[in-house]
Amino acid sequence: VQPSGTDQAGAYFEDATPGNPFGAIAAGPPPDGATTVATTTVDEALRERGFADGDVGFAKIDVEGHEAAVLRGMAATLPRTRALLVECSDLAAEGDGAPVKALAEFFDARGFDAYRVGADCLLPLWGDHYHPIYDEWRYWSNVVAVRRGDALADACARMGVDGLDDVSLEEALGGVG
């Protein structure tokens, strides 16, 4: 069994946790009836497999609401990562309940441009590009993050849409589920 990715060594899976109806990895001795899981960080898993150095061209994260923990466990990997695709749950959130905004701020602070994948375009999420309507949409979102200055970032910027009014934003988001 491969360990689950997170930011901590955990001992068990809690079925019900605040802010995440899908449960979460918890540290410490598990209570009776808890499901035991092995956990590790992406950084540690890459080290164990001999990939602690070198560039990471692309990473995909789909962890059912545990995105923030997995990203925190990539502190050594992110600076050498070119692009990521993160399935982000607006339904299962840590913190303030705005996981797409938190994800955008996380990537922005680390030198990435982040985009929410819309129906027909990429919607910029960093800095002043973030629109409050994004916080009103509650579903699974795909977020693409690309390293600023990378040729891929330039390509994504050309596919992005900026300056949409609220109606146009709702239409752009409408085809995503």
PDB file of C-alpha atoms in Angstrom:
ATOM      1  CA  VAL A   1       0.000   0.000   0.000  1.00  0.00           C
ATOM      2  CA  GLN A   2       1.382   3.408  -0.979  1.00  0.00           C
ATOM      3  CA  PRO A   3       1.230   6.133   1.670  1.00  0.00           C
ATOM      4  CA  SER A   4      -1.221   8.965   1.315  1.00  0.00           C
ATOM      5  CA  GLY A   5       0.260  12.419   0.631  1.00  0.00           C
ATOM      6  CA  THR A   6      -0.089  15.081   3.282  1.00  0.00           C
ATOM      7  CA  ASP A   7       1.992  17.531   5.305  1.00  0.00           C
ATOM      8  CA  GLN A   8       2.373  15.294   8.343  1.00  0.00           C
ATOM      9  CA  ALA A   9       2.896  11.729   9.399  1.00  0.00           C
ATOM     10  CA  GLY A  10      -0.600  10.648  10.320  1.00  0.00           C
ATOM     11  CA  ALA A  11      -1.889   7.607  12.067  1.00  0.00           C
ATOM     12  CA  TYR A  12      -5.533   7.353  11.095  1.00  0.00           C
ATOM     13  CA  PHE A  13      -8.372   8.659   8.972  1.00  0.00           C
ATOM     14  CA  GLU A  14     -11.156  10.555  10.726  1.00  0.00           C
ATOM     15  CA  ASP A  15     -14.481  10.168   8.977  1.00  0.00           C
ATOM     16  CA  ALA A  16     -15.919  13.489  10.124  1.00  0.00           C
ATOM     17  CA  THR A  17     -13.783  16.576  10.586  1.00  0.00           C
ATOM     18  CA  PRO A  18     -14.737  20.258  10.852  1.00  0.00           C
ATOM     19  CA  GLY A  19     -14.886  21.877   7.417  1.00  0.00           C
ATOM     20  CA  ASN A  20     -14.325  18.648   5.505  1.00  0.00           C
ATOM     21  CA  PRO A  21     -17.211  16.203   5.134  1.00  0.00           C
ATOM     22  CA  PHE A  22     -14.811  13.766   3.458  1.00  0.00           C
ATOM     23  CA  GLY A  23     -12.688  13.282   6.582  1.00  0.00           C
ATOM     24  CA  ALA A  24      -9.032  13.980   7.185  1.00  0.00           C
ATOM     25  CA  ILE A  25      -5.733  12.467   8.212  1.00  0.00           C
ATOM     26  CA  ALA A  26      -5.157  12.910  11.946  1.00  0.00           C
ATOM     27  CA  ALA A  27      -2.026  12.409  14.040  1.00  0.00           C
ATOM     28  CA  GLY A  28      -1.827  10.471  17.259  1.00  0.00           C
ATOM     29  CA  PRO A  29      -3.199   7.168  18.387  1.00  0.00           C
ATOM     30  CA  PRO A  30      -6.350   6.245  16.477  1.00  0.00           C
ATOM     31  CA  PRO A  31      -9.613   5.751  18.360  1.00  0.00           C
ATOM     32  CA  ASP A  32     -11.403   2.411  18.175  1.00  0.00           C
ATOM     33  CA  GLY A  33     -12.820   1.770  14.714  1.00  0.00           C
ATOM     34  CA  ALA A  34     -10.610   4.325  12.928  1.00  0.00           C
ATOM     35  CA  THR A  35      -9.097   3.454   9.568  1.00  0.00           C
ATOM     36  CA  THR A  36      -5.294   3.359   9.754  1.00  0.00           C
ATOM     37  CA  VAL A  37      -3.403   4.902   6.829  1.00  0.00           C
ATOM     38  CA  ALA A  38       0.264   5.503   6.161  1.00  0.00           C
ATOM     39  CA  THR A  39       1.082   9.093   5.210  1.00  0.00           C
ATOM     40  CA  THR A  40       4.074  10.937   3.848  1.00  0.00           C
ATOM     41  CA  THR A  41       4.871  14.211   2.129  1.00  0.00           C
ATOM     42  CA  VAL A  42       5.551  14.619  -1.586  1.00  0.00           C
ATOM     43  CA  ASP A  43       9.011  15.901  -0.639  1.00  0.00           C
ATOM     44  CA  GLU A  44       9.760  12.736   1.352  1.00  0.00           C
ATOM     45  CA  ALA A  45       8.309  10.391  -1.278  1.00  0.00           C
ATOM     46  CA  LEU A  46      10.511  11.978  -3.968  1.00  0.00           C
ATOM     47  CA  ARG A  47      13.577  11.794  -1.686  1.00  0.00           C
ATOM     48  CA  GLU A  48      12.948   8.095  -0.986  1.00  0.00           C
ATOM     49  CA  ARG A  49      12.740   7.395  -4.726  1.00  0.00           C
ATOM     50  CA  GLY A  50      15.892   9.357  -5.622  1.00  0.00           C
ATOM     51  CA  PHE A  51      14.142  12.382  -7.134  1.00  0.00           C
ATOM     52  CA  ALA A  52      15.044  14.992  -4.504  1.00  0.00           C
ATOM     53  CA  ASP A  53      16.830  17.096  -7.145  1.00  0.00           C
ATOM     54  CA  GLY A  54      15.919  18.154 -10.645  1.00  0.00           C
ATOM     55  CA  ASP A  55      12.969  19.921 -12.164  1.00  0.00           C
ATOM     56  CA  VAL A  56       9.396  18.726 -11.912  1.00  0.00           C
ATOM     57  CA  GLY A  57       7.662  19.470 -15.197  1.00  0.00           C
ATOM     58  CA  PHE A  58       4.109  18.774 -14.048  1.00  0.00           C
ATOM     59  CA  ALA A  59       2.279  17.620 -10.922  1.00  0.00           C
ATOM     60  CA  LYS A  60      -1.393  16.686 -10.598  1.00  0.00           C
ATOM     61  CA  ILE A  61      -3.091  16.811  -7.211  1.00  0.00           C
ATOM     62  CA  ASP A  62      -6.524  15.227  -6.723  1.00  0.00           C
ATOM     63  CA  VAL A  63      -6.931  14.492  -3.034  1.00  0.00           C
ATOM     64  CA  GLU A  64     -10.613  15.111  -2.244  1.00  0.00           C
ATOM     65  CA  GLY A  65     -10.334  18.280  -0.176  1.00  0.00           C
ATOM     66  CA  HIS A  66      -6.837  17.794   1.246  1.00  0.00           C
ATOM     67  CA  GLU A  67      -5.085  20.060  -1.265  1.00  0.00           C
ATOM     68  CA  ALA A  68      -3.654  22.483   1.284  1.00  0.00           C
ATOM     69  CA  ALA A  69      -2.005  19.698   3.309  1.00  0.00           C
ATOM     70  CA  VAL A  70      -0.442  18.090   0.232  1.00  0.00           C
ATOM     71  CA  LEU A  71       0.868  21.446  -1.008  1.00  0.00           C
ATOM     72  CA  ARG A  72       2.373  22.205   2.408  1.00  0.00           C
ATOM     73  CA  GLY A  73       4.161  18.867   2.103  1.00  0.00           C
ATOM     74  CA  MET A  74       5.755  20.044  -1.163  1.00  0.00           C
ATOM     75  CA  ALA A  75       7.865  22.887   0.291  1.00  0.00           C
ATOM     76  CA  ALA A  76      11.095  21.595  -1.301  1.00  0.00           C
ATOM     77  CA  THR A  77       9.413  20.431  -4.516  1.00  0.00           C
ATOM     78  CA  LEU A  78       7.379  23.524  -5.445  1.00  0.00           C
ATOM     79  CA  PRO A  79      10.353  25.836  -6.178  1.00  0.00           C
ATOM     80  CA  ARG A  80      11.475  23.431  -8.901  1.00  0.00           C
ATOM     81  CA  THR A  81       7.997  22.696 -10.287  1.00  0.00           C
ATOM     82  CA  ARG A  82       6.955  24.173 -13.618  1.00  0.00           C
ATOM     83  CA  ALA A  83       3.191  23.554 -13.554  1.00  0.00           C
ATOM     84  CA  LEU A  84       0.462  21.923 -11.471  1.00  0.00           C
ATOM     85  CA  LEU A  85      -3.140  20.910 -11.973  1.00  0.00           C
ATOM     86  CA  VAL A  86      -5.044  20.842  -8.700  1.00  0.00           C
ATOM     87  CA  GLU A  87      -8.600  19.626  -8.341  1.00  0.00           C
ATOM     88  CA  CYS A  88      -9.830  21.918  -5.604  1.00  0.00           C
ATOM     89  CA  SER A  89     -12.947  21.298  -3.581  1.00  0.00           C
ATOM     90  CA  ASP A  90     -15.028  24.312  -2.670  1.00  0.00           C
ATOM     91  CA  LEU A  91     -17.049  21.925  -0.513  1.00  0.00           C
ATOM     92  CA  ALA A  92     -14.250  20.593   1.677  1.00  0.00           C
ATOM     93  CA  ALA A  93     -12.145  23.427   2.984  1.00  0.00           C
ATOM     94  CA  GLU A  94      -9.633  24.254   5.637  1.00  0.00           C
ATOM     95  CA  GLY A  95      -9.616  27.718   7.173  1.00  0.00           C
ATOM     96  CA  ASP A  96     -11.978  30.422   5.964  1.00  0.00           C
ATOM     97  CA  GLY A  97     -14.049  28.302   3.591  1.00  0.00           C
ATOM     98  CA  ALA A  98     -12.695  29.922   0.394  1.00  0.00           C
ATOM     99  CA  PRO A  99     -10.283  27.236  -0.832  1.00  0.00           C
ATOM    100  CA  VAL A 100      -9.890  28.566  -4.380  1.00  0.00           C
ATOM    101  CA  LYS A 101      -8.886  31.984  -3.021  1.00  0.00           C
ATOM    102  CA  ALA A 102      -6.496  30.387  -0.515  1.00  0.00           C
ATOM    103  CA  LEU A 103      -5.011  28.263  -3.295  1.00  0.00           C
ATOM    104  CA  ALA A 104      -4.581  31.314  -5.540  1.00  0.00           C
ATOM    105  CA  GLU A 105      -2.859  33.247  -2.721  1.00  0.00           C
ATOM    106  CA  PHE A 106      -0.646  30.241  -1.925  1.00  0.00           C
ATOM    107  CA  PHE A 107       0.522  29.974  -5.538  1.00  0.00           C
ATOM    108  CA  ASP A 108       0.873  33.746  -5.985  1.00  0.00           C
ATOM    109  CA  ALA A 109       3.191  33.943  -2.954  1.00  0.00           C
ATOM    110  CA  ARG A 110       5.364  31.196  -4.468  1.00  0.00           C
ATOM    111  CA  GLY A 111       5.756  32.702  -7.942  1.00  0.00           C
ATOM    112  CA  PHE A 112       2.961  30.942  -9.815  1.00  0.00           C
ATOM    113  CA  ASP A 113       0.103  32.361 -11.868  1.00  0.00           C
ATOM    114  CA  ALA A 114      -3.061  30.407 -11.065  1.00  0.00           C
ATOM    115  CA  TYR A 115      -6.123  29.987 -13.242  1.00  0.00           C
ATOM    116  CA  ARG A 116      -9.498  28.443 -12.597  1.00  0.00           C
ATOM    117  CA  VAL A 117     -10.495  26.312 -15.550  1.00  0.00           C
ATOM    118  CA  GLY A 118     -13.683  27.815 -16.978  1.00  0.00           C
ATOM    119  CA  ALA A 119     -16.043  26.441 -19.609  1.00  0.00           C
ATOM    120  CA  ASP A 120     -14.131  27.913 -22.558  1.00  0.00           C
ATOM    121  CA  CYS A 121     -11.212  29.774 -21.009  1.00  0.00           C
ATOM    122  CA  LEU A 122      -8.813  30.076 -18.119  1.00  0.00           C
ATOM    123  CA  LEU A 123      -9.904  32.556 -15.438  1.00  0.00           C
ATOM    124  CA  PRO A 124      -6.957  34.380 -13.779  1.00  0.00           C
ATOM    125  CA  LEU A 125      -6.921  34.082 -10.001  1.00  0.00           C
ATOM    126  CA  TRP A 126      -3.833  35.916  -8.748  1.00  0.00           C
ATOM    127  CA  GLY A 127      -3.707  39.394  -7.202  1.00  0.00           C
ATOM    128  CA  ASP A 128      -6.223  41.887  -8.577  1.00  0.00           C
ATOM    129  CA  HIS A 129      -7.501  39.290 -11.052  1.00  0.00           C
ATOM    130  CA  TYR A 130      -9.356  37.438  -8.294  1.00  0.00           C
ATOM    131  CA  HIS A 131     -13.092  38.097  -8.519  1.00  0.00           C
ATOM    132  CA  PRO A 132     -15.451  37.716  -5.501  1.00  0.00           C
ATOM    133  CA  ILE A 133     -17.887  35.677  -7.599  1.00  0.00           C
ATOM    134  CA  TYR A 134     -15.390  32.805  -7.416  1.00  0.00           C
ATOM    135  CA  ASP A 135     -16.233  32.486  -3.708  1.00  0.00           C
ATOM    136  CA  GLU A 136     -19.933  32.027  -4.490  1.00  0.00           C
ATOM    137  CA  TRP A 137     -19.430  28.956  -6.679  1.00  0.00           C
ATOM    138  CA  ARG A 138     -19.392  25.754  -4.650  1.00  0.00           C
ATOM    139  CA  TYR A 139     -18.238  22.735  -6.604  1.00  0.00           C
ATOM    140  CA  TRP A 140     -15.062  20.946  -7.620  1.00  0.00           C
ATOM    141  CA  SER A 141     -12.768  23.255  -9.531  1.00  0.00           C
ATOM    142  CA  ASN A 142      -9.676  22.566 -11.560  1.00  0.00           C
ATOM    143  CA  VAL A 143      -6.935  25.092 -10.895  1.00  0.00           C
ATOM    144  CA  VAL A 144      -3.883  25.333 -13.151  1.00  0.00           C
ATOM    145  CA  ALA A 145      -0.767  26.941 -11.674  1.00  0.00           C
ATOM    146  CA  VAL A 146       2.230  27.791 -13.863  1.00  0.00           C
ATOM    147  CA  ARG A 147       5.595  29.229 -12.874  1.00  0.00           C
ATOM    148  CA  ARG A 148       5.793  32.954 -13.716  1.00  0.00           C
ATOM    149  CA  GLY A 149       8.204  33.636 -16.545  1.00  0.00           C
ATOM    150  CA  ASP A 150       7.887  30.133 -17.994  1.00  0.00           C
ATOM    151  CA  ALA A 151       6.842  29.856 -21.653  1.00  0.00           C
ATOM    152  CA  LEU A 152       3.856  27.841 -20.447  1.00  0.00           C
ATOM    153  CA  ALA A 153       2.773  30.819 -18.321  1.00  0.00           C
ATOM    154  CA  ASP A 154       2.762  32.997 -21.430  1.00  0.00           C
ATOM    155  CA  ALA A 155       0.624  30.437 -23.262  1.00  0.00           C
ATOM    156  CA  CYS A 156      -1.842  30.261 -20.357  1.00  0.00           C
ATOM    157  CA  ALA A 157      -2.060  34.055 -20.223  1.00  0.00           C
ATOM    158  CA  ARG A 158      -3.082  34.070 -23.890  1.00  0.00           C
ATOM    159  CA  MET A 159      -5.841  31.566 -23.068  1.00  0.00           C
ATOM    160  CA  GLY A 160      -6.962  33.560 -20.043  1.00  0.00           C
ATOM    161  CA  VAL A 161      -9.764  36.058 -19.816  1.00  0.00           C
ATOM    162  CA  ASP A 162      -9.525  39.220 -17.768  1.00  0.00           C
ATOM    163  CA  GLY A 163     -11.914  42.081 -17.119  1.00  0.00           C
ATOM    164  CA  LEU A 164     -15.137  40.111 -17.541  1.00  0.00           C
ATOM    165  CA  ASP A 165     -18.286  41.512 -16.004  1.00  0.00           C
ATOM    166  CA  ASP A 166     -20.235  39.388 -13.508  1.00  0.00           C
ATOM    167  CA  VAL A 167     -22.636  37.996 -16.137  1.00  0.00           C
ATOM    168  CA  SER A 168     -19.772  36.947 -18.418  1.00  0.00           C
ATOM    169  CA  LEU A 169     -17.947  35.371 -15.483  1.00  0.00           C
ATOM    170  CA  GLU A 170     -21.047  33.373 -14.540  1.00  0.00           C
ATOM    171  CA  GLU A 171     -21.313  32.161 -18.153  1.00  0.00           C
ATOM    172  CA  ALA A 172     -17.610  31.235 -18.221  1.00  0.00           C
ATOM    173  CA  LEU A 173     -17.978  29.310 -14.968  1.00  0.00           C
ATOM    174  CA  GLY A 174     -21.354  27.818 -15.912  1.00  0.00           C
ATOM    175  CA  GLY A 175     -20.077  24.978 -18.051  1.00  0.00           C
ATOM    176  CA  VAL A 176     -17.780  23.612 -15.359  1.00  0.00           C
ATOM    177  CA  GLY A 177     -19.011  21.017 -12.913  1.00  0.00           C
TER     178      GLY A 177
END
